[in-house]
Amino acid sequence: MTSIGRQLSIGKTDNTSDQRTPRKRLRLIPADVRESFVPVIPARAVQRQNEWDLTRIAPNRPRAEGSPIEVKGTVRNESGTLLRGALIEIWNANHHGRYRHVEDHSGLKLDENFFGIGRVITDEYGNYRFWTISPGAYLARPDIGRWRPKHIHLSISCGSSRIITQMYFPNEPNNASDPMALLMGDSFDRNLGKPYETKIPEVDQGYDFDIVVGGKNATFFE
Amino acid sequence: MTNKQQTNILLPTNEDTTGPYFPTYFSDESYEDLTQIHSGVIAGPSGQNIILRGRVLDRNGKLANGVLLEFWQANAKGIYRNPSSENHPGLDPWFDGYGRLRSTTGEYTYRTIFPGASKDRAPNITITIFSDGINRIVTQIFFADQKANEIDPLLKTLSDQDRKRLTAKYEGPSPDGADVYTLDIIMAGDNETPFFDDFLS
Ligand SMILES: [Fe+2]
């Protein structure tokens, strides 16, 4: 049990972080009300058949531009419990660094064959796997020339385990200046996909990304 | 809950900002209105329907566009659907208590039932906020004119001002008979909403 709540840090050169990060230290939750702070997400996640493969819009459509990759790993909580049936919601920019989101006004090139949104559910051993296109980096702060490094967004929901995170790629030049990566410090390497050679002809490169959902909520009912 | 620290063996993946582009593709109406299982069937939870609405604001009083809000509450009888209430006779078969919505503008409207008070508590809803620029932040909100607010063990730890910042105002009934409550969440700045550390504490 900690005796003091966290003071959240502001991401350097991140204007939104400056506007939205609480300035006061987080308050501690009294033990007798702690359970009320543990949302339990109902296990009724759905996944359409082709949503694990982001490299094409549908099975009979052409492959999107860029380099197809495979991402796989396990999902566990801090005590090592494998999270079965965990919903993983995935979104990433296309080869040119553009999202198909209606609020992405970057003007970067859209790819007719890339949707960039997918969904997978972990199996009985807590394993997941999906294919996507290796995302492009994009210029986040044109005024100071700061780029967002290549990344894939992942949102994981499973019972009382909940995390939204990003997987980064090793040895990318923009990793070092990313505000959130800077806040992670040495633990940034936990958010890196670990490259492996894949024998599957359909993808150029594989990345292992084992996810560990931290925090008290994830182990609260164990 | 004992010795949890010693049994934790893995280092957690870092949380990260949600970014501005959480896909609306993932939206699910049944998580935005818990009073209706599906518009085509006669089924729904017990309890008084409510509409909770408000704005999520940043440090400059501007709407926090693109926020993802997640809600968690007890059913009308004050029972949470969680592993410690399995087989509890007070569970409502039509109520899970979890909701989620993404707001394009930063304004939100959430439909649910008025939460029952669980033991020694005032009625409340836990809200988790995900957005660009931050990792998740968590708060718990209460309702105006509830007697139990005076004895609630969480509210008791807060100043009068902070209690007000967490108490939704009653605005009267909506045309369809739901009780309307409003609350603005202020992410940072002078009138900042109290947020709680559910990660460490
Ligand atoms: Fe992104």
Short mmCIF file of C-alpha atoms and ligand atoms in Angstrom, two decimals:
data_model
loop_
_atom_site.label_atom_id
_atom_site.label_comp_id
_atom_site.label_asym_id
_atom_site.label_seq_id
_atom_site.Cartn_x
_atom_site.Cartn_y
_atom_site.Cartn_z
CA MET A 1 0.00 0.00 0.00
CA THR A 2 1.36 3.36 -1.00
CA SER A 3 1.03 6.29 1.39
CA ILE A 4 0.79 8.96 -1.28
CA GLY A 5 -0.94 9.17 -4.66
CA ARG A 6 0.97 9.71 -7.88
CA GLN A 7 1.83 13.14 -9.28
CA LEU A 8 1.26 12.80 -13.01
CA SER A 9 3.92 14.19 -15.34
CA ILE A 10 3.41 16.38 -18.37
CA GLY A 11 4.83 15.20 -21.69
CA LYS A 12 7.55 17.56 -22.92
CA THR A 13 6.56 19.40 -26.15
CA ASP A 14 3.07 17.87 -25.92
CA ASN A 15 0.53 20.71 -25.82
CA THR A 16 -2.41 18.41 -25.18
CA SER A 17 -0.59 16.85 -22.26
CA ASP A 18 -0.04 20.32 -20.83
CA GLN A 19 -3.74 21.15 -21.23
CA ARG A 20 -5.11 17.88 -19.87
CA THR A 21 -2.78 16.57 -17.16
CA PRO A 22 -4.16 17.04 -13.63
CA ARG A 23 -1.88 19.34 -11.61
CA LYS A 24 -2.86 18.03 -8.21
CA ARG A 25 -1.50 14.81 -6.86
CA LEU A 26 -3.91 11.88 -7.27
CA ARG A 27 -5.87 11.14 -4.10
CA LEU A 28 -5.58 7.86 -2.28
CA ILE A 29 -8.62 5.60 -2.22
CA PRO A 30 -9.62 4.52 1.29
CA ALA A 31 -9.40 0.72 1.64
CA ASP A 32 -13.08 0.33 2.56
CA VAL A 33 -14.25 1.82 -0.77
CA ARG A 34 -11.51 0.37 -2.95
CA GLU A 35 -13.73 -2.28 -4.54
CA SER A 36 -16.07 0.38 -5.97
CA PHE A 37 -13.13 1.60 -8.08
CA VAL A 38 -12.68 -1.74 -9.85
CA PRO A 39 -14.76 -1.83 -13.03
CA VAL A 40 -15.40 -5.34 -14.30
CA ILE A 41 -15.91 -5.32 -18.04
CA PRO A 42 -18.58 -7.79 -19.20
CA ALA A 43 -17.27 -10.65 -21.33
CA ARG A 44 -19.40 -9.95 -24.37
CA ALA A 45 -16.76 -8.70 -26.76
CA VAL A 46 -17.40 -9.37 -30.42
CA GLN A 47 -14.93 -9.70 -33.23
CA ARG A 48 -15.72 -9.98 -36.90
CA GLN A 49 -14.03 -12.68 -38.88
CA ASN A 50 -11.45 -10.64 -40.76
CA GLU A 51 -10.63 -8.11 -38.07
CA TRP A 52 -7.33 -9.80 -37.14
CA ASP A 53 -5.91 -8.96 -40.58
CA LEU A 54 -5.51 -5.20 -41.08
CA THR A 55 -3.43 -5.67 -44.22
CA ARG A 56 -6.57 -5.83 -46.36
CA ILE A 57 -10.08 -4.47 -45.97
CA ALA A 58 -11.66 -7.87 -46.64
CA PRO A 59 -10.27 -11.31 -47.53
CA ASN A 60 -10.81 -10.87 -51.28
CA ARG A 61 -9.42 -7.32 -51.51
CA PRO A 62 -5.92 -6.21 -52.51
CA ARG A 63 -3.13 -5.84 -49.98
CA ALA A 64 -2.56 -2.34 -48.58
CA GLU A 65 0.61 -0.39 -49.43
CA GLY A 66 3.72 -0.80 -47.32
CA SER A 67 5.29 -3.61 -45.37
CA PRO A 68 2.95 -6.25 -43.90
CA ILE A 69 3.91 -7.33 -40.38
CA GLU A 70 2.73 -9.82 -37.79
CA VAL A 71 2.34 -8.86 -34.12
CA LYS A 72 1.78 -11.53 -31.50
CA GLY A 73 2.18 -12.14 -27.81
CA THR A 74 0.48 -12.96 -24.56
CA VAL A 75 -1.66 -10.85 -22.26
CA ARG A 76 -1.17 -11.27 -18.52
CA ASN A 77 -1.57 -9.26 -15.33
CA GLU A 78 1.28 -8.51 -12.93
CA SER A 79 0.81 -11.70 -10.97
CA GLY A 80 1.29 -13.66 -14.18
CA THR A 81 -2.30 -14.74 -14.70
CA LEU A 82 -2.97 -15.30 -18.40
CA LEU A 83 -5.89 -13.19 -19.55
CA ARG A 84 -8.18 -15.36 -21.64
CA GLY A 85 -10.86 -13.84 -23.84
CA ALA A 86 -9.28 -10.40 -23.52
CA LEU A 87 -10.52 -7.93 -26.11
CA ILE A 88 -7.71 -6.16 -27.96
CA GLU A 89 -8.78 -3.17 -30.03
CA ILE A 90 -6.12 -2.11 -32.52
CA TRP A 91 -5.60 1.01 -34.61
CA ASN A 92 -2.62 2.29 -36.54
CA ALA A 93 -1.73 4.82 -39.21
CA ASN A 94 -1.18 3.67 -42.76
CA HIS A 95 2.15 3.42 -44.57
CA HIS A 96 2.10 7.21 -45.05
CA GLY A 97 1.29 8.03 -41.40
CA ARG A 98 -2.41 8.80 -41.97
CA TYR A 99 -5.42 7.53 -40.02
CA ARG A 100 -8.79 7.01 -41.66
CA HIS A 101 -10.37 8.75 -38.65
CA VAL A 102 -12.62 11.64 -39.74
CA GLU A 103 -10.78 13.88 -37.28
CA ASP A 104 -7.34 13.26 -38.86
CA HIS A 105 -6.89 16.44 -40.90
CA SER A 106 -3.17 15.94 -41.58
CA GLY A 107 -3.72 15.75 -45.32
CA LEU A 108 -1.33 12.81 -45.60
CA LYS A 109 -2.10 10.22 -48.23
CA LEU A 110 -4.91 7.74 -47.66
CA ASP A 111 -4.51 4.21 -48.94
CA GLU A 112 -7.58 2.86 -50.73
CA ASN A 113 -6.85 -0.59 -49.35
CA PHE A 114 -6.14 0.23 -45.72
CA PHE A 115 -8.74 0.59 -42.97
CA GLY A 116 -6.29 0.63 -40.05
CA ILE A 117 -8.71 -0.67 -37.41
CA GLY A 118 -8.93 -4.23 -36.09
CA ARG A 119 -9.92 -6.39 -33.17
CA VAL A 120 -8.71 -9.67 -31.73
CA ILE A 121 -9.60 -11.74 -28.68
CA THR A 122 -7.00 -13.72 -26.74
CA ASP A 123 -7.29 -17.51 -26.79
CA GLU A 124 -7.46 -19.86 -23.80
CA TYR A 125 -3.70 -19.45 -23.26
CA GLY A 126 -3.85 -15.65 -23.34
CA ASN A 127 -2.28 -15.51 -26.81
CA TYR A 128 -3.13 -13.03 -29.52
CA ARG A 129 -1.95 -12.44 -33.08
CA PHE A 130 -2.74 -9.94 -35.81
CA TRP A 131 -1.40 -8.67 -39.10
CA THR A 132 -1.12 -5.05 -40.06
CA ILE A 133 0.91 -2.68 -42.22
CA SER A 134 4.00 -1.23 -40.62
CA PRO A 135 2.75 2.28 -39.77
CA GLY A 136 4.35 5.46 -41.03
CA ALA A 137 5.73 8.03 -38.61
CA TYR A 138 3.91 11.37 -38.74
CA LEU A 139 4.79 14.96 -37.96
CA ALA A 140 2.99 15.80 -34.72
CA ARG A 141 4.41 19.31 -34.19
CA PRO A 142 5.25 20.90 -37.54
CA ASP A 143 6.24 24.12 -35.72
CA ILE A 144 9.14 22.44 -33.94
CA GLY A 145 9.65 19.49 -36.29
CA ARG A 146 8.71 16.84 -33.75
CA TRP A 147 7.55 13.51 -35.16
CA ARG A 148 5.51 10.76 -33.62
CA PRO A 149 7.55 7.60 -34.05
CA LYS A 150 5.97 4.56 -35.70
CA HIS A 151 3.48 3.04 -33.28
CA ILE A 152 0.43 0.81 -33.01
CA HIS A 153 -2.37 1.69 -30.57
CA LEU A 154 -3.73 -1.15 -28.44
CA SER A 155 -6.66 -1.09 -26.02
CA ILE A 156 -7.05 -4.16 -23.81
CA SER A 157 -10.16 -5.01 -21.79
CA CYS A 158 -10.59 -8.17 -19.74
CA GLY A 159 -12.61 -8.30 -16.54
CA SER A 160 -10.91 -5.93 -14.11
CA SER A 161 -7.82 -5.61 -16.35
CA ARG A 162 -7.77 -2.49 -18.48
CA ILE A 163 -4.99 -0.71 -20.33
CA ILE A 164 -4.59 1.53 -23.35
CA THR A 165 -1.04 1.51 -24.64
CA GLN A 166 1.11 1.72 -27.77
CA MET A 167 3.65 -0.65 -29.27
CA TYR A 168 6.75 1.06 -30.63
CA PHE A 169 9.46 -0.22 -32.97
CA PRO A 170 13.12 -0.64 -31.96
CA ASN A 171 15.85 1.67 -33.30
CA GLU A 172 13.49 4.26 -34.71
CA PRO A 173 15.11 7.71 -34.83
CA ASN A 174 12.01 9.45 -33.42
CA ASN A 175 11.67 7.26 -30.33
CA ALA A 176 14.12 9.40 -28.37
CA SER A 177 12.10 12.62 -28.69
CA ASP A 178 8.62 11.23 -28.14
CA PRO A 179 7.08 12.92 -25.08
CA MET A 180 5.37 9.79 -23.73
CA ALA A 181 8.43 7.60 -24.41
CA LEU A 182 10.51 10.15 -22.48
CA LEU A 183 8.16 9.87 -19.51
CA MET A 184 8.53 6.08 -19.58
CA GLY A 185 12.30 6.42 -19.26
CA ASP A 186 14.16 3.11 -19.03
CA SER A 187 10.92 1.15 -19.01
CA PHE A 188 10.24 2.30 -22.60
CA ASP A 189 11.73 -1.01 -23.79
CA ARG A 190 8.68 -2.81 -22.35
CA ASN A 191 6.65 -1.03 -25.02
CA LEU A 192 8.89 -2.13 -27.89
CA GLY A 193 7.89 -4.95 -30.20
CA LYS A 194 10.73 -7.50 -30.32
CA PRO A 195 11.51 -8.39 -33.94
CA TYR A 196 11.61 -12.04 -34.97
CA GLU A 197 12.09 -13.66 -38.29
CA THR A 198 8.88 -15.12 -39.58
CA LYS A 199 8.60 -18.03 -42.00
CA ILE A 200 5.15 -16.94 -43.12
CA PRO A 201 5.44 -15.67 -46.72
CA GLU A 202 2.54 -13.22 -46.27
CA VAL A 203 4.42 -10.91 -43.88
CA ASP A 204 7.86 -9.29 -43.99
CA GLN A 205 8.58 -9.19 -40.29
CA GLY A 206 7.21 -10.44 -36.99
CA TYR A 207 7.12 -8.63 -33.64
CA ASP A 208 6.63 -10.20 -30.25
CA PHE A 209 4.75 -7.94 -27.88
CA ASP A 210 3.84 -9.46 -24.53
CA ILE A 211 1.46 -7.24 -22.62
CA VAL A 212 1.31 -7.07 -18.83
CA VAL A 213 -1.66 -5.16 -17.42
CA GLY A 214 -0.40 -3.36 -14.32
CA GLY A 215 -2.16 -1.74 -11.39
CA LYS A 216 -4.18 -2.98 -8.44
CA ASN A 217 -7.43 -3.41 -10.35
CA ALA A 218 -6.09 -6.20 -12.54
CA THR A 219 -5.29 -8.44 -9.56
CA PHE A 220 -7.93 -7.14 -7.16
CA PHE A 221 -10.15 -10.20 -7.18
CA GLU A 222 -7.33 -12.79 -7.16
CA MET B 1 -5.63 -8.61 -0.81
CA THR B 2 -2.77 -9.66 1.43
CA ASN B 3 0.84 -9.85 0.31
CA LYS B 4 -0.13 -8.72 -3.15
CA GLN B 5 3.14 -6.85 -3.50
CA GLN B 6 5.12 -10.05 -3.02
CA THR B 7 3.12 -12.10 -5.49
CA ASN B 8 3.43 -9.61 -8.34
CA ILE B 9 6.13 -11.05 -10.55
CA LEU B 10 5.88 -9.20 -13.85
CA LEU B 11 6.74 -5.64 -14.79
CA PRO B 12 3.75 -3.86 -16.32
CA THR B 13 3.55 -2.57 -19.86
CA ASN B 14 3.46 1.23 -19.67
CA GLU B 15 0.13 2.88 -20.23
CA ASP B 16 0.23 5.42 -23.03
CA THR B 17 -1.90 8.23 -24.38
CA THR B 18 -4.97 7.13 -26.31
CA GLY B 19 -4.14 9.74 -28.95
CA PRO B 20 -6.83 11.75 -30.70
CA TYR B 21 -8.05 8.94 -32.96
CA PHE B 22 -9.72 6.27 -30.84
CA PRO B 23 -11.87 4.63 -33.54
CA THR B 24 -15.57 5.38 -33.44
CA TYR B 25 -15.80 2.02 -35.19
CA PHE B 26 -15.54 0.47 -31.70
CA SER B 27 -18.59 2.34 -30.40
CA ASP B 28 -21.42 0.19 -29.09
CA GLU B 29 -24.80 1.78 -28.32
CA SER B 30 -25.57 -0.77 -25.63
CA TYR B 31 -22.63 0.64 -23.64
CA GLU B 32 -23.85 4.24 -24.04
CA ASP B 33 -27.36 3.56 -22.77
CA LEU B 34 -27.58 0.89 -20.08
CA THR B 35 -31.36 1.31 -19.75
CA GLN B 36 -31.99 -0.53 -23.00
CA ILE B 37 -30.47 -3.87 -23.85
CA HIS B 38 -31.53 -3.40 -27.45
CA SER B 39 -34.10 -1.05 -28.99
CA GLY B 40 -36.03 -4.02 -30.43
CA VAL B 41 -36.70 -6.02 -27.28
CA ILE B 42 -38.63 -5.54 -24.06
CA ALA B 43 -35.79 -5.90 -21.59
CA GLY B 44 -33.97 -3.58 -19.28
CA PRO B 45 -32.68 -3.16 -15.76
CA SER B 46 -34.72 -2.25 -12.67
CA GLY B 47 -34.39 1.24 -11.32
CA GLN B 48 -34.99 4.89 -12.12
CA ASN B 49 -33.61 5.92 -15.51
CA ILE B 50 -31.19 8.81 -15.42
CA ILE B 51 -29.33 10.90 -17.94
CA LEU B 52 -25.89 12.02 -16.86
CA ARG B 53 -24.45 14.75 -18.99
CA GLY B 54 -21.78 17.36 -18.96
CA ARG B 55 -18.53 18.52 -20.45
CA VAL B 56 -14.95 17.38 -20.11
CA LEU B 57 -12.80 20.51 -19.99
CA ASP B 58 -9.08 21.15 -20.15
CA ARG B 59 -6.90 23.59 -18.21
CA ASN B 60 -8.06 26.50 -20.36
CA GLY B 61 -11.73 25.70 -20.01
CA LYS B 62 -11.84 24.30 -23.52
CA LEU B 63 -13.73 21.13 -24.39
CA ALA B 64 -11.49 18.08 -24.40
CA ASN B 65 -12.36 16.66 -27.80
CA GLY B 66 -12.01 12.97 -28.54
CA VAL B 67 -12.18 11.72 -24.94
CA LEU B 68 -13.15 8.15 -24.17
CA LEU B 69 -15.19 7.77 -20.97
CA GLU B 70 -15.83 4.52 -19.13
CA PHE B 71 -18.45 4.22 -16.41
CA TRP B 72 -18.89 1.70 -13.60
CA GLN B 73 -21.66 1.45 -11.05
CA ALA B 74 -23.79 -0.78 -8.84
CA ASN B 75 -27.30 -1.84 -9.87
CA ALA B 76 -30.48 -0.33 -8.36
CA LYS B 77 -30.04 -2.52 -5.27
CA GLY B 78 -26.47 -1.38 -4.73
CA ILE B 79 -24.88 -4.61 -5.94
CA TYR B 80 -21.84 -4.54 -8.23
CA ARG B 81 -21.57 -7.33 -10.77
CA ASN B 82 -18.04 -8.46 -9.89
CA PRO B 83 -16.34 -11.69 -8.80
CA SER B 84 -17.20 -11.09 -5.13
CA SER B 85 -20.95 -10.91 -5.86
CA GLU B 86 -21.28 -14.12 -7.88
CA ASN B 87 -24.66 -15.77 -7.16
CA HIS B 88 -25.78 -12.76 -5.10
CA PRO B 89 -29.61 -12.76 -5.05
CA GLY B 90 -29.63 -8.98 -5.58
CA LEU B 91 -27.96 -9.12 -8.99
CA ASP B 92 -30.06 -7.78 -11.86
CA PRO B 93 -29.96 -10.11 -14.88
CA TRP B 94 -30.30 -7.10 -17.19
CA PHE B 95 -27.55 -4.99 -15.70
CA ASP B 96 -23.77 -5.24 -15.90
CA GLY B 97 -22.96 -1.68 -14.74
CA TYR B 98 -20.21 -0.98 -17.26
CA GLY B 99 -20.55 1.66 -19.95
CA ARG B 100 -18.33 3.40 -22.45
CA LEU B 101 -18.59 6.25 -24.90
CA ARG B 102 -16.30 8.37 -27.03
CA SER B 103 -17.13 12.05 -27.26
CA THR B 104 -16.07 13.86 -30.42
CA THR B 105 -16.59 17.30 -28.90
CA GLY B 106 -15.87 16.72 -25.22
CA GLU B 107 -19.55 16.91 -24.27
CA TYR B 108 -21.09 13.68 -23.05
CA THR B 109 -24.56 12.21 -22.51
CA TYR B 110 -24.81 8.87 -20.77
CA ARG B 111 -27.99 6.99 -19.98
CA THR B 112 -28.16 4.55 -17.12
CA ILE B 113 -30.16 3.85 -13.97
CA PHE B 114 -29.70 5.61 -10.67
CA PRO B 115 -27.13 3.51 -8.79
CA GLY B 116 -28.27 1.97 -5.55
CA ALA B 117 -26.23 2.73 -2.47
CA SER B 118 -24.03 -0.18 -1.52
CA LYS B 119 -23.27 -0.81 2.14
CA ASP B 120 -22.28 2.39 4.01
CA ARG B 121 -21.88 4.29 0.74
CA ALA B 122 -23.63 7.08 -1.10
CA PRO B 123 -24.82 6.34 -4.66
CA ASN B 124 -21.90 6.87 -7.04
CA ILE B 125 -20.50 6.19 -10.50
CA THR B 126 -16.80 5.60 -11.17
CA ILE B 127 -15.56 7.31 -14.33
CA THR B 128 -12.32 6.50 -16.14
CA ILE B 129 -11.10 9.02 -18.71
CA PHE B 130 -8.82 8.13 -21.59
CA SER B 131 -7.64 10.82 -23.99
CA ASP B 132 -4.85 12.31 -26.01
CA GLY B 133 -2.04 13.75 -23.90
CA ILE B 134 -2.65 11.64 -20.79
CA ASN B 135 -2.76 8.11 -19.52
CA ARG B 136 -6.05 7.14 -17.91
CA ILE B 137 -7.34 9.16 -14.99
CA VAL B 138 -10.09 8.04 -12.63
CA THR B 139 -12.71 9.71 -10.51
CA GLN B 140 -15.96 8.84 -8.73
CA ILE B 141 -19.01 11.05 -8.87
CA PHE B 142 -22.01 11.50 -6.56
CA PHE B 143 -25.54 12.93 -6.77
CA ALA B 144 -27.00 16.08 -5.26
CA ASP B 145 -29.40 15.87 -2.30
CA GLN B 146 -28.50 12.35 -1.25
CA LYS B 147 -28.52 12.04 2.52
CA ALA B 148 -25.83 9.38 2.39
CA ASN B 149 -23.37 11.88 0.89
CA GLU B 150 -22.79 13.10 4.44
CA ILE B 151 -21.57 9.75 5.67
CA ASP B 152 -19.77 8.48 2.56
CA PRO B 153 -16.24 7.37 3.50
CA LEU B 154 -14.73 8.65 0.25
CA LEU B 155 -16.44 12.06 0.31
CA LYS B 156 -15.37 12.38 3.94
CA THR B 157 -11.72 12.40 2.88
CA LEU B 158 -12.28 15.48 0.70
CA SER B 159 -12.67 19.22 1.27
CA ASP B 160 -16.09 20.87 0.86
CA GLN B 161 -14.94 22.30 -2.46
CA ASP B 162 -13.76 18.97 -3.80
CA ARG B 163 -17.00 17.31 -2.71
CA LYS B 164 -18.91 19.89 -4.76
CA ARG B 165 -16.68 19.17 -7.75
CA LEU B 166 -17.76 15.53 -7.60
CA THR B 167 -21.48 16.09 -7.04
CA ALA B 168 -23.77 16.04 -10.07
CA LYS B 169 -26.54 18.66 -10.09
CA TYR B 170 -30.17 17.60 -10.44
CA GLU B 171 -31.82 19.34 -13.41
CA GLY B 172 -35.31 17.80 -13.24
CA PRO B 173 -36.93 15.11 -15.37
CA SER B 174 -36.43 14.71 -19.12
CA PRO B 175 -39.49 14.47 -21.43
CA ASP B 176 -39.22 10.67 -21.34
CA GLY B 177 -39.15 10.54 -17.55
CA ALA B 178 -35.45 10.11 -16.85
CA ASP B 179 -33.90 12.21 -14.09
CA VAL B 180 -31.30 14.50 -15.58
CA TYR B 181 -28.03 15.15 -13.75
CA THR B 182 -25.18 17.33 -14.97
CA LEU B 183 -21.51 17.39 -14.08
CA ASP B 184 -18.49 18.94 -15.75
CA ILE B 185 -15.16 17.19 -15.35
CA ILE B 186 -12.22 19.55 -15.28
CA MET B 187 -9.02 17.73 -16.15
CA ALA B 188 -6.57 20.37 -14.94
CA GLY B 189 -6.37 23.87 -13.53
CA ASP B 190 -7.99 26.04 -10.90
CA ASN B 191 -11.22 24.17 -10.52
CA GLU B 192 -9.66 20.75 -11.12
CA THR B 193 -11.78 17.66 -10.47
CA PRO B 194 -10.26 15.39 -7.82
CA PHE B 195 -8.79 12.27 -9.40
CA PHE B 196 -7.91 9.08 -7.56
CA ASP B 197 -4.95 6.73 -7.74
CA ASP B 198 -6.43 3.35 -8.61
CA PHE B 199 -3.08 2.13 -9.92
CA LEU B 200 -1.07 2.16 -6.69
CA SER B 201 -3.56 2.72 -3.86
FE FE C 1 -1.22 7.47 -33.17
#
